[in-house]
Amino acid sequence: MFIIYDVSQKKQLRVGRWLAMIFLLFSVSVLAEANRSPFDFAEGESELVSGFNTEYRSVIFVIVFLAEYIAIIFISMLTSMLFLITSYTEIIIFTGFIGFFYIWARGTLPRSAMIS
């Protein structure tokens, strides 16, 4: 792993630890930006019955949902390029793993309820 020598502190800092923390922070912020669970306050409980799920029909409904998943693929590819890239085949493999993580997070993380 890469090692940086910090002159002011007279000690060695490992870049891997910082990169892991930045990766986790970036992953959580991507979940929040994409309105994925547990940050999906854009869809309230009342909107699940009468929101855009029922207002849009057929083609527009499919376009909205495809746009969400295309954004997940794009963000997964961006994440793999920023943090994990070494070759083209690894971009494809890590994009699949990271995309699976975002879809898995939607299914397993609990949805925050706003109690009023």
Coordinates of C-alpha atoms in Angstrom, one line a residue:
M1 CA 0.0 0.0 0.0
F2 CA 1.1 3.6 -0.6
I3 CA 2.8 5.4 2.2
I4 CA 3.1 9.2 2.6
Y5 CA 5.7 10.7 4.9
D6 CA 4.3 13.7 6.7
V7 CA 7.1 16.1 7.5
S8 CA 5.2 18.2 10.1
Q9 CA 4.2 15.2 12.2
K10 CA 7.3 13.1 11.7
K11 CA 5.3 9.9 11.0
Q12 CA 4.1 7.8 8.2
L13 CA 0.4 7.9 7.1
R14 CA -1.1 5.1 5.1
V15 CA -3.1 6.3 2.1
G16 CA -5.2 3.1 2.1
R17 CA -7.0 4.0 5.4
W18 CA -7.9 7.5 4.1
L19 CA -9.0 6.0 0.8
A20 CA -11.3 3.5 2.5
M21 CA -12.8 6.3 4.6
I22 CA -13.4 8.5 1.6
F23 CA -14.9 5.5 -0.3
L24 CA -17.4 4.8 2.5
L25 CA -18.3 8.5 2.8
F26 CA -18.7 8.7 -1.0
S27 CA -20.9 5.6 -1.0
V28 CA -23.2 7.0 1.6
S29 CA -23.4 10.3 -0.1
V30 CA -24.3 8.5 -3.4
L31 CA -27.1 6.7 -1.6
A32 CA -28.4 10.0 -0.4
E33 CA -28.1 11.7 -3.7
A34 CA -29.8 9.0 -5.6
N35 CA -32.7 9.0 -3.1
R36 CA -32.1 5.4 -2.2
S37 CA -33.1 3.8 1.0
P38 CA -32.7 5.0 3.9
F39 CA -32.5 8.5 2.4
D40 CA -35.7 8.2 0.2
F41 CA -37.6 11.0 1.7
A42 CA -38.6 12.1 -1.8
E43 CA -41.2 9.3 -1.7
G44 CA -43.3 9.8 1.4
E45 CA -45.7 7.1 2.7
S46 CA -48.7 8.9 1.2
E47 CA -47.0 9.2 -2.2
L48 CA -46.5 5.5 -2.5
V49 CA -50.2 5.1 -3.2
S50 CA -50.9 8.3 -5.0
G51 CA -47.5 9.5 -6.2
F52 CA -45.7 9.2 -9.5
N53 CA -46.1 5.4 -9.4
T54 CA -49.8 5.8 -10.2
E55 CA -49.8 9.0 -12.2
Y56 CA -47.4 7.9 -14.9
R57 CA -48.5 5.0 -17.1
S58 CA -46.6 2.5 -19.3
V59 CA -43.8 4.3 -21.2
I60 CA -43.3 7.3 -18.9
F61 CA -43.3 5.0 -15.9
V62 CA -40.6 2.8 -17.5
I63 CA -38.5 5.8 -18.5
V64 CA -38.5 7.1 -14.9
F65 CA -37.4 3.7 -13.5
L66 CA -34.8 3.1 -16.2
A67 CA -33.4 6.6 -15.5
E68 CA -32.9 5.6 -11.9
Y69 CA -31.1 2.4 -12.7
I70 CA -29.0 4.0 -15.5
A71 CA -27.9 6.6 -12.8
I72 CA -26.9 3.7 -10.5
I73 CA -24.8 2.1 -13.3
F74 CA -23.2 5.5 -14.1
I75 CA -22.4 6.2 -10.5
S76 CA -21.1 2.7 -10.0
M77 CA -18.8 3.1 -13.0
L78 CA -17.6 6.5 -11.7
T79 CA -16.9 5.0 -8.3
S80 CA -14.9 2.1 -9.8
M81 CA -12.9 4.6 -11.9
L82 CA -12.2 6.8 -8.9
F83 CA -11.3 4.2 -6.4
L84 CA -10.6 0.8 -7.9
I85 CA -9.5 1.0 -11.5
T86 CA -6.5 -0.8 -12.9
S87 CA -7.8 -2.2 -16.2
Y88 CA -10.9 -2.2 -18.4
T89 CA -12.1 -5.6 -17.3
E90 CA -11.9 -4.6 -13.7
I91 CA -14.0 -1.5 -14.4
I92 CA -16.7 -3.8 -15.6
I93 CA -16.4 -6.2 -12.7
F94 CA -16.3 -3.5 -10.0
T95 CA -19.2 -1.7 -11.7
G96 CA -21.2 -4.8 -11.3
F97 CA -20.2 -5.3 -7.6
I98 CA -20.8 -1.6 -6.7
G99 CA -24.1 -1.6 -8.6
F100 CA -25.1 -4.7 -6.7
F101 CA -24.2 -3.0 -3.4
Y102 CA -26.6 0.0 -4.2
I103 CA -29.5 -2.3 -5.1
W104 CA -28.7 -4.6 -2.1
A105 CA -28.7 -1.5 0.2
R106 CA -32.2 -0.6 -1.1
G107 CA -33.5 -4.0 -0.1
T108 CA -31.8 -4.4 3.3
L109 CA -31.4 -1.0 4.9
P110 CA -34.5 0.1 6.9
R111 CA -36.5 3.0 5.7
S112 CA -36.4 5.9 8.1
A113 CA -39.9 7.0 9.3
M114 CA -40.6 10.6 10.1
I115 CA -42.8 10.6 13.1
S116 CA -44.7 13.8 13.5

